[in-house]
């Protein structure tokens, strides 16, 4: 049998699978403190609407019933805080991220908002989650999966930690298919975003990586096939804002 492929992409560069994770970690370590500000600036605030669509789909119960969400690649906790705000007293969110700097910013915020009982921060890799089988009611990953070198491994882990009847939700940049919007989006992505990255976060390269990694991510149909291969049922996607972003969903049934 031949060895599995060792190469993947870091933006448009071909790199070793293990090297990619190190490069991704450098990107987020360097931007952790300014990450949320950059999100607002780069998306013109749209990331808030996209995350609201994700939280609506997560649909945390309003009452006291225990509801356990794992927010993988959850970074500074934005999706976690929004989910707790939308849910009832039984809502618990575990933010799991590979980057200690991003988690550190999130932990400080949780304490400042008095949410440290409802939201916990755990360092871990999406490809090998440090949690038992079937331990969550829902799994969310927002703008995270394209950074993971072995997406198939992350999907298998998502399936493993979800209980039967649990939902997988993935918010990710997608493919703009609206004529006119695609050209504008290209101009914006390859010029404005790296320039913003340079002036606000002091790092144009990190933001060039971001744009390139977005373009390399599989189209919704291809990603749905990967989800189905991991065992998810009713795999599909809903495009948001002309396809700039898609909300992918599947169920462990
Ligand atoms: C663009 S940020 C998204 C943060 C957050 N979900 C949000 O939407 O604001 C991507 C996050 O993915 C994390 N990440 C990258 N590779 C990862 C991996 N293999 N396992 C877990 N997290 C990872 C990074 O550390 C970073 O915090």
Coordinates of N, CA, C and O in Angstrom, one line a residue, residues 8-12 15-29 31 35 39 42 72-76 96-99 102 124-127 139 141-155 170-173 205-218 223 226:
X8 N 0.0 19.4 1.8 CA -1.2 20.1 1.7 C -0.9 21.6 1.3 O 0.2 21.9 0.8
X9 N -1.9 22.5 1.5 CA -1.7 23.9 1.1 C -1.7 24.8 2.2 O -2.5 24.6 3.2
X10 N -0.8 25.8 2.2 CA -0.8 26.9 3.1 C -1.1 28.1 2.2 O -0.2 28.6 1.5
X11 N -2.4 28.6 2.2 CA -2.7 29.5 1.1 C -2.4 28.8 -0.2 O -2.9 27.7 -0.4
X12 N -1.7 29.5 -1.1 CA -1.4 28.9 -2.4 C -0.1 28.1 -2.4 O 0.2 27.5 -3.4
X15 N 2.7 22.8 1.2 CA 3.6 22.6 2.4 C 3.3 21.2 3.0 O 2.2 20.6 2.7
X16 N 4.2 20.7 3.8 CA 4.0 19.5 4.5 C 2.8 19.6 5.4 O 2.6 20.7 6.0
X17 N 2.1 18.5 5.6 CA 0.9 18.6 6.4 C 1.2 19.1 7.9 O 0.4 19.9 8.4
X18 N 2.3 18.6 8.5 CA 2.6 19.1 9.8 C 3.1 20.5 9.8 O 2.8 21.3 10.8
X19 N 3.8 20.9 8.8 CA 4.2 22.3 8.7 C 3.1 23.3 8.7 O 3.1 24.4 9.2
X20 N 2.0 22.9 8.0 CA 0.8 23.8 7.8 C 0.3 24.2 9.2 O 0.0 25.4 9.4
X21 N 0.1 23.2 10.1 CA -0.4 23.6 11.4 C 0.5 24.6 12.1 O 0.0 25.6 12.7
X22 N 1.8 24.5 12.0 CA 2.7 25.4 12.7 C 2.5 26.8 12.1 O 2.5 27.8 12.8
X23 N 2.4 26.9 10.8 CA 2.2 28.2 10.1 C 0.9 28.8 10.5 O 0.8 30.0 10.7
X24 N -0.2 28.0 10.5 CA -1.5 28.5 10.9 C -1.4 29.0 12.4 O -1.9 30.1 12.7
X25 N -0.7 28.3 13.2 CA -0.6 28.7 14.6 C 0.1 30.1 14.7 O -0.3 31.0 15.5
X26 N 1.2 30.3 13.9 CA 1.9 31.6 13.9 C 1.0 32.7 13.5 O 1.0 33.8 14.1
X27 N 0.1 32.4 12.5 CA -0.8 33.5 12.1 C -1.7 33.9 13.2 O -1.8 35.1 13.6
X28 N -2.3 32.9 13.9 CA -3.3 33.3 15.0 C -2.6 33.8 16.2 O -3.2 34.6 17.0
X29 N -1.4 33.4 16.5 CA -0.7 33.9 17.6 C -0.4 35.4 17.4 O -0.6 36.2 18.3
X31 N -2.1 37.5 15.6 CA -3.3 38.4 15.5 C -4.2 38.3 16.7 O -5.2 39.1 16.7
X35 N -7.8 40.2 16.8 CA -8.6 39.3 16.0 C -10.0 39.8 15.8 O -10.5 40.0 14.7
X39 N -12.0 41.2 12.4 CA -13.2 40.6 11.9 C -14.2 41.7 11.5 O -14.8 41.6 10.5
X42 N -12.8 43.8 8.5 CA -12.7 43.2 7.2 C -14.0 42.7 6.6 O -14.2 42.7 5.4
X72 N -15.5 24.2 18.2 CA -14.2 23.9 17.8 C -13.5 25.0 17.0 O -14.2 25.7 16.2
X73 N -12.2 25.2 17.2 CA -11.5 26.4 16.6 C -12.3 27.6 17.1 O -12.4 28.6 16.3
X74 N -12.7 27.6 18.3 CA -13.6 28.7 18.8 C -12.9 30.0 19.2 O -13.5 31.0 19.5
X75 N -11.5 29.9 19.1 CA -10.7 31.1 19.3 C -11.0 31.9 20.5 O -11.0 31.5 21.6
X76 N -11.5 33.2 20.3 CA -11.7 34.1 21.4 C -13.1 34.0 22.0 O -13.5 34.9 22.8
X96 N -12.9 24.9 22.1 CA -11.7 24.1 22.0 C -10.9 24.6 20.8 O -11.4 24.8 19.7
X97 N -9.7 25.0 21.1 CA -8.8 25.6 20.1 C -7.4 25.2 20.3 O -7.0 24.9 21.4
X98 N -6.6 25.2 19.2 CA -5.2 24.7 19.3 C -4.3 25.8 19.8 O -3.2 25.6 20.1
X99 N -4.8 27.1 19.8 CA -4.0 28.2 20.0 C -4.2 28.8 21.4 O -5.2 29.4 21.7
X102 N -5.2 32.7 21.5 CA -6.6 33.0 21.2 C -7.5 32.6 22.4 O -8.4 33.4 22.8
X124 N -6.9 22.2 22.4 CA -7.0 20.9 21.8 C -7.0 21.0 20.3 O -7.3 22.1 19.7
X125 N -6.8 19.9 19.6 CA -6.7 19.9 18.1 C -8.0 19.3 17.6 O -8.4 18.2 18.0
X126 N -8.6 20.0 16.6 CA -9.8 19.5 16.0 C -9.6 18.1 15.4 O -10.6 17.3 15.3
X127 N -8.4 17.7 15.1 CA -8.1 16.4 14.5 C -8.1 15.3 15.5 O -8.0 14.1 15.2
X139 N -22.2 20.5 17.6 CA -20.8 20.8 17.3 C -20.8 22.0 16.4 O -21.5 21.9 15.4
X141 N -18.2 24.8 14.2 CA -16.9 25.3 13.9 C -17.1 26.5 12.9 O -17.7 26.3 11.9
X142 N -16.6 27.6 13.3 CA -16.8 28.9 12.5 C -15.5 29.4 12.0 O -14.6 29.7 12.8
X143 N -15.4 29.5 10.7 CA -14.1 30.0 10.1 C -12.9 29.3 10.6 O -11.9 29.9 10.8
X144 N -13.1 28.0 10.9 CA -12.0 27.2 11.5 C -11.5 26.1 10.6 O -10.3 25.8 10.5
X145 N -12.5 25.4 10.0 CA -12.1 24.1 9.4 C -11.1 24.2 8.2 O -10.3 23.4 8.0
X146 N -11.1 25.4 7.5 CA -10.2 25.5 6.4 C -8.7 25.6 6.9 O -7.8 25.5 6.1
X147 N -8.6 25.9 8.2 CA -7.2 26.0 8.7 C -6.7 24.7 9.2 O -5.5 24.6 9.5
X148 N -7.5 23.7 9.3 CA -7.1 22.4 9.8 C -6.5 21.6 8.7 O -7.1 21.4 7.6
X149 N -5.3 21.1 8.9 CA -4.6 20.4 7.8 C -5.4 19.1 7.3 O -5.5 18.9 6.1
X150 N -5.9 18.3 8.2 CA -6.6 17.1 7.8 C -8.1 17.2 8.1 O -8.5 16.8 9.2
X151 N -8.8 17.7 7.1 CA -10.2 18.0 7.3 C -11.0 16.7 7.6 O -11.9 16.7 8.4
X152 N -10.6 15.7 6.9 CA -11.3 14.4 7.1 C -11.2 13.9 8.5 O -12.2 13.4 9.1
X153 N -10.0 14.1 9.1 CA -9.8 13.7 10.5 C -10.7 14.6 11.4 O -11.3 14.1 12.4
X154 N -10.8 15.9 11.1 CA -11.7 16.8 12.0 C -13.2 16.3 11.9 O -13.9 16.3 12.9
X155 N -13.6 16.0 10.7 CA -15.0 15.5 10.5 C -15.3 14.2 11.2 O -16.3 14.1 11.9
X170 N -21.1 24.0 10.4 CA -19.8 24.6 10.1 C -20.1 25.9 9.2 O -20.7 25.8 8.2
X171 N -19.6 27.0 9.8 CA -19.7 28.3 9.0 C -18.3 28.5 8.4 O -17.3 28.4 9.1
X172 N -18.3 28.7 7.1 CA -17.0 28.9 6.4 C -17.2 29.7 5.2 O -18.3 29.8 4.6
X173 N -16.1 30.4 4.8 CA -16.1 31.2 3.6 C -16.4 30.2 2.4 O -16.0 29.0 2.5
X205 N 1.0 39.5 5.6 CA 1.2 38.1 5.2 C 0.1 37.2 5.8 O -0.5 36.3 5.1
X206 N -0.2 37.4 7.1 CA -1.2 36.6 7.8 C -2.5 36.7 7.0 O -3.2 35.7 6.9
X207 N -2.8 37.9 6.6 CA -4.1 38.1 5.9 C -4.1 37.7 4.5 O -5.2 37.4 3.9
X208 N -2.9 37.7 3.9 CA -2.8 37.1 2.5 C -3.1 35.6 2.6 O -3.8 35.0 1.8
X209 N -2.6 35.0 3.6 CA -2.8 33.5 3.9 C -4.4 33.3 4.0 O -4.9 32.4 3.4
X210 N -5.0 34.2 4.8 CA -6.4 34.0 5.0 C -7.2 34.0 3.7 O -8.0 33.1 3.4
X211 N -6.9 35.0 2.8 CA -7.6 35.1 1.5 C -7.3 33.9 0.7 O -8.3 33.3 0.1
X212 N -6.1 33.4 0.6 CA -5.7 32.3 -0.2 C -6.4 31.0 0.3 O -6.9 30.2 -0.5
X213 N -6.4 30.9 1.6 CA -7.0 29.6 2.2 C -8.5 29.6 1.9 O -9.1 28.5 1.7
X214 N -9.1 30.8 1.8 CA -10.6 30.8 1.5 C -10.8 30.3 0.1 O -11.7 29.5 -0.1
X215 N -9.9 30.7 -0.8 CA -10.2 30.3 -2.2 C -9.9 28.8 -2.4 O -10.4 28.2 -3.3
X216 N -9.2 28.2 -1.5 CA -8.8 26.8 -1.7 C -9.9 25.8 -1.1 O -9.8 24.6 -1.3
X217 N -10.8 26.4 -0.3 CA -11.7 25.5 0.5 C -12.7 24.9 -0.5 O -13.1 25.5 -1.5
X218 N -13.1 23.6 -0.3 CA -14.0 22.9 -1.2 C -15.3 23.6 -1.4 O -15.8 24.2 -0.5
X223 N -17.9 19.6 -0.1 CA -17.8 19.5 1.4 C -18.9 18.6 1.9 O -18.7 17.8 2.8
X226 N -17.8 15.2 1.7 CA -16.9 14.8 2.8 C -17.6 14.6 4.1 O -17.3 13.7 4.8

